[in-house]
């Protein structure tokens, strides 16, 4: 069983009880987009694990499942998915840092350019 299978299980149990995603969202206060992601097994769209576990408990309670059993099923699935290696985590961290630094440098360059144009030290690109 993987995250997709777990999501199908939740979806099937909800549908068997005649509830819509909107019903579950309204009762649990979980955004419908997260319920869709949970039911589709789209882990990348879900928040951190502690939130997901609480969402599963609330979801299960609303549709009439045992919250503890639902969480146990999720934990079995979650354990079977290998955690990313430290090297992969470091590579992702560096990638985010480079993107952030690039955005900061571009914003800074635009700010300096705008300052120079407004202070009259550079000709306005519109004054042609």
mmCIF file with all atom_site columns, N, CA, C and O in Angstrom, residues 7 10-11 20 25-26 36 51 69 71 78 81 83 85 93 100 105-106 110 114 118 125:
data_model
loop_
_atom_site.group_PDB
_atom_site.id
_atom_site.type_symbol
_atom_site.label_atom_id
_atom_site.label_alt_id
_atom_site.label_comp_id
_atom_site.label_asym_id
_atom_site.label_entity_id
_atom_site.label_seq_id
_atom_site.pdbx_PDB_ins_code
_atom_site.Cartn_x
_atom_site.Cartn_y
_atom_site.Cartn_z
_atom_site.occupancy
_atom_site.B_iso_or_equiv
_atom_site.pdbx_formal_charge
_atom_site.auth_seq_id
_atom_site.auth_comp_id
_atom_site.auth_asym_id
_atom_site.auth_atom_id
_atom_site.pdbx_PDB_model_num
ATOM 1  N N  . UNK A 1 7   ? -5.137  7.059  -0.039  1.00 0.00 ? 7   UNK A N  1
ATOM 2  C CA . UNK A 1 7   ? -6.094  8.090  -0.446  1.00 0.00 ? 7   UNK A CA 1
ATOM 3  C C  . UNK A 1 7   ? -7.352  7.492  -1.045  1.00 0.00 ? 7   UNK A C  1
ATOM 4  O O  . UNK A 1 7   ? -8.470  7.945  -0.766  1.00 0.00 ? 7   UNK A O  1
ATOM 5  N N  . UNK A 1 10  ? -9.537  6.186  1.760   1.00 0.00 ? 10  UNK A N  1
ATOM 6  C CA . UNK A 1 10  ? -10.307 7.253  2.409   1.00 0.00 ? 10  UNK A CA 1
ATOM 7  C C  . UNK A 1 10  ? -11.465 7.698  1.525   1.00 0.00 ? 10  UNK A C  1
ATOM 8  O O  . UNK A 1 10  ? -12.594 7.857  1.997   1.00 0.00 ? 10  UNK A O  1
ATOM 9  N N  . UNK A 1 11  ? -11.196 7.882  0.251   1.00 0.00 ? 11  UNK A N  1
ATOM 10 C CA . UNK A 1 11  ? -12.216 8.326  -0.691  1.00 0.00 ? 11  UNK A CA 1
ATOM 11 C C  . UNK A 1 11  ? -13.372 7.321  -0.777  1.00 0.00 ? 11  UNK A C  1
ATOM 12 O O  . UNK A 1 11  ? -14.543 7.697  -0.740  1.00 0.00 ? 11  UNK A O  1
ATOM 13 N N  . UNK A 1 20  ? -19.763 14.055 0.551   1.00 0.00 ? 20  UNK A N  1
ATOM 14 C CA . UNK A 1 20  ? -18.932 14.681 -0.482  1.00 0.00 ? 20  UNK A CA 1
ATOM 15 C C  . UNK A 1 20  ? -17.674 15.256 0.169   1.00 0.00 ? 20  UNK A C  1
ATOM 16 O O  . UNK A 1 20  ? -17.590 15.375 1.389   1.00 0.00 ? 20  UNK A O  1
ATOM 17 N N  . UNK A 1 25  ? -14.952 18.803 4.218   1.00 0.00 ? 25  UNK A N  1
ATOM 18 C CA . UNK A 1 25  ? -14.236 20.068 4.391   1.00 0.00 ? 25  UNK A CA 1
ATOM 19 C C  . UNK A 1 25  ? -14.989 20.982 5.358   1.00 0.00 ? 25  UNK A C  1
ATOM 20 O O  . UNK A 1 25  ? -14.384 21.611 6.234   1.00 0.00 ? 25  UNK A O  1
ATOM 21 N N  . UNK A 1 26  ? -16.297 21.050 5.214   1.00 0.00 ? 26  UNK A N  1
ATOM 22 C CA . UNK A 1 26  ? -17.103 21.904 6.074   1.00 0.00 ? 26  UNK A CA 1
ATOM 23 C C  . UNK A 1 26  ? -17.047 21.443 7.527   1.00 0.00 ? 26  UNK A C  1
ATOM 24 O O  . UNK A 1 26  ? -16.883 22.242 8.437   1.00 0.00 ? 26  UNK A O  1
ATOM 25 N N  . UNK A 1 36  ? -8.580  16.922 -1.317  1.00 0.00 ? 36  UNK A N  1
ATOM 26 C CA . UNK A 1 36  ? -8.345  16.335 -2.646  1.00 0.00 ? 36  UNK A CA 1
ATOM 27 C C  . UNK A 1 36  ? -6.937  15.748 -2.730  1.00 0.00 ? 36  UNK A C  1
ATOM 28 O O  . UNK A 1 36  ? -6.751  14.651 -3.263  1.00 0.00 ? 36  UNK A O  1
ATOM 29 N N  . UNK A 1 51  ? 0.492   17.906 10.721  1.00 0.00 ? 51  UNK A N  1
ATOM 30 C CA . UNK A 1 51  ? -0.794  18.406 10.254  1.00 0.00 ? 51  UNK A CA 1
ATOM 31 C C  . UNK A 1 51  ? -1.572  17.306 9.551   1.00 0.00 ? 51  UNK A C  1
ATOM 32 O O  . UNK A 1 51  ? -2.780  17.169 9.746   1.00 0.00 ? 51  UNK A O  1
ATOM 33 N N  . UNK A 1 69  ? -7.339  3.911  13.908  1.00 0.00 ? 69  UNK A N  1
ATOM 34 C CA . UNK A 1 69  ? -7.080  2.941  12.844  1.00 0.00 ? 69  UNK A CA 1
ATOM 35 C C  . UNK A 1 69  ? -6.623  3.649  11.563  1.00 0.00 ? 69  UNK A C  1
ATOM 36 O O  . UNK A 1 69  ? -5.693  3.196  10.887  1.00 0.00 ? 69  UNK A O  1
ATOM 37 N N  . UNK A 1 71  ? -5.063  6.516  11.316  1.00 0.00 ? 71  UNK A N  1
ATOM 38 C CA . UNK A 1 71  ? -3.696  7.006  11.506  1.00 0.00 ? 71  UNK A CA 1
ATOM 39 C C  . UNK A 1 71  ? -2.706  5.854  11.426  1.00 0.00 ? 71  UNK A C  1
ATOM 40 O O  . UNK A 1 71  ? -1.626  5.991  10.831  1.00 0.00 ? 71  UNK A O  1
ATOM 41 N N  . UNK A 1 78  ? 3.350   5.644  5.368   1.00 0.00 ? 78  UNK A N  1
ATOM 42 C CA . UNK A 1 78  ? 4.383   6.667  5.482   1.00 0.00 ? 78  UNK A CA 1
ATOM 43 C C  . UNK A 1 78  ? 5.755   6.054  5.779   1.00 0.00 ? 78  UNK A C  1
ATOM 44 O O  . UNK A 1 78  ? 6.763   6.540  5.313   1.00 0.00 ? 78  UNK A O  1
ATOM 45 N N  . UNK A 1 81  ? 7.586   4.505  2.643   1.00 0.00 ? 81  UNK A N  1
ATOM 46 C CA . UNK A 1 81  ? 8.184   5.419  1.674   1.00 0.00 ? 81  UNK A CA 1
ATOM 47 C C  . UNK A 1 81  ? 9.546   5.845  2.207   1.00 0.00 ? 81  UNK A C  1
ATOM 48 O O  . UNK A 1 81  ? 9.646   6.363  3.317   1.00 0.00 ? 81  UNK A O  1
ATOM 49 N N  . UNK A 1 83  ? 12.770  7.838  3.187   1.00 0.00 ? 83  UNK A N  1
ATOM 50 C CA . UNK A 1 83  ? 13.063  9.249  3.446   1.00 0.00 ? 83  UNK A CA 1
ATOM 51 C C  . UNK A 1 83  ? 14.190  9.693  2.515   1.00 0.00 ? 83  UNK A C  1
ATOM 52 O O  . UNK A 1 83  ? 15.055  8.896  2.159   1.00 0.00 ? 83  UNK A O  1
ATOM 53 N N  . UNK A 1 85  ? 17.626  11.130 1.223   1.00 0.00 ? 85  UNK A N  1
ATOM 54 C CA . UNK A 1 85  ? 18.963  11.056 1.820   1.00 0.00 ? 85  UNK A CA 1
ATOM 55 C C  . UNK A 1 85  ? 19.435  12.453 2.218   1.00 0.00 ? 85  UNK A C  1
ATOM 56 O O  . UNK A 1 85  ? 18.959  13.453 1.670   1.00 0.00 ? 85  UNK A O  1
ATOM 57 N N  . UNK A 1 93  ? 18.184  22.177 -0.442  1.00 0.00 ? 93  UNK A N  1
ATOM 58 C CA . UNK A 1 93  ? 18.406  23.388 0.344   1.00 0.00 ? 93  UNK A CA 1
ATOM 59 C C  . UNK A 1 93  ? 19.252  24.385 -0.444  1.00 0.00 ? 93  UNK A C  1
ATOM 60 O O  . UNK A 1 93  ? 18.955  25.570 -0.494  1.00 0.00 ? 93  UNK A O  1
ATOM 61 N N  . UNK A 1 100 ? 16.690  31.953 -4.141  1.00 0.00 ? 100 UNK A N  1
ATOM 62 C CA . UNK A 1 100 ? 16.424  33.115 -3.289  1.00 0.00 ? 100 UNK A CA 1
ATOM 63 C C  . UNK A 1 100 ? 17.454  34.208 -3.478  1.00 0.00 ? 100 UNK A C  1
ATOM 64 O O  . UNK A 1 100 ? 17.120  35.400 -3.574  1.00 0.00 ? 100 UNK A O  1
ATOM 65 N N  . UNK A 1 105 ? 19.194  39.470 -5.751  1.00 0.00 ? 105 UNK A N  1
ATOM 66 C CA . UNK A 1 105 ? 20.128  40.255 -6.564  1.00 0.00 ? 105 UNK A CA 1
ATOM 67 C C  . UNK A 1 105 ? 19.422  40.991 -7.700  1.00 0.00 ? 105 UNK A C  1
ATOM 68 O O  . UNK A 1 105 ? 19.736  42.153 -7.979  1.00 0.00 ? 105 UNK A O  1
ATOM 69 N N  . UNK A 1 106 ? 18.467  40.338 -8.337  1.00 0.00 ? 106 UNK A N  1
ATOM 70 C CA . UNK A 1 106 ? 17.711  40.994 -9.410  1.00 0.00 ? 106 UNK A CA 1
ATOM 71 C C  . UNK A 1 106 ? 16.902  42.159 -8.841  1.00 0.00 ? 106 UNK A C  1
ATOM 72 O O  . UNK A 1 106 ? 16.877  43.257 -9.413  1.00 0.00 ? 106 UNK A O  1
ATOM 73 N N  . UNK A 1 110 ? 17.433  46.111 -9.859  1.00 0.00 ? 110 UNK A N  1
ATOM 74 C CA . UNK A 1 110 ? 16.323  46.938 -10.336 1.00 0.00 ? 110 UNK A CA 1
ATOM 75 C C  . UNK A 1 110 ? 16.129  48.151 -9.442  1.00 0.00 ? 110 UNK A C  1
ATOM 76 O O  . UNK A 1 110 ? 15.851  49.255 -9.924  1.00 0.00 ? 110 UNK A O  1
ATOM 77 N N  . UNK A 1 114 ? 16.419  51.945 -10.729 1.00 0.00 ? 114 UNK A N  1
ATOM 78 C CA . UNK A 1 114 ? 15.299  52.868 -10.544 1.00 0.00 ? 114 UNK A CA 1
ATOM 79 C C  . UNK A 1 114 ? 15.748  54.110 -9.765  1.00 0.00 ? 114 UNK A C  1
ATOM 80 O O  . UNK A 1 114 ? 15.393  55.231 -10.114 1.00 0.00 ? 114 UNK A O  1
ATOM 81 N N  . UNK A 1 118 ? 15.544  57.885 -11.235 1.00 0.00 ? 118 UNK A N  1
ATOM 82 C CA . UNK A 1 118 ? 14.749  58.899 -10.537 1.00 0.00 ? 118 UNK A CA 1
ATOM 83 C C  . UNK A 1 118 ? 15.598  60.044 -10.001 1.00 0.00 ? 118 UNK A C  1
ATOM 84 O O  . UNK A 1 118 ? 15.125  61.176 -9.890  1.00 0.00 ? 118 UNK A O  1
ATOM 85 N N  . UNK A 1 125 ? 14.435  55.817 -19.568 1.00 0.00 ? 125 UNK A N  1
ATOM 86 C CA . UNK A 1 125 ? 14.255  55.028 -20.806 1.00 0.00 ? 125 UNK A CA 1
ATOM 87 C C  . UNK A 1 125 ? 13.013  55.482 -21.572 1.00 0.00 ? 125 UNK A C  1
ATOM 88 O O  . UNK A 1 125 ? 12.863  55.164 -22.745 1.00 0.00 ? 125 UNK A O  1
#
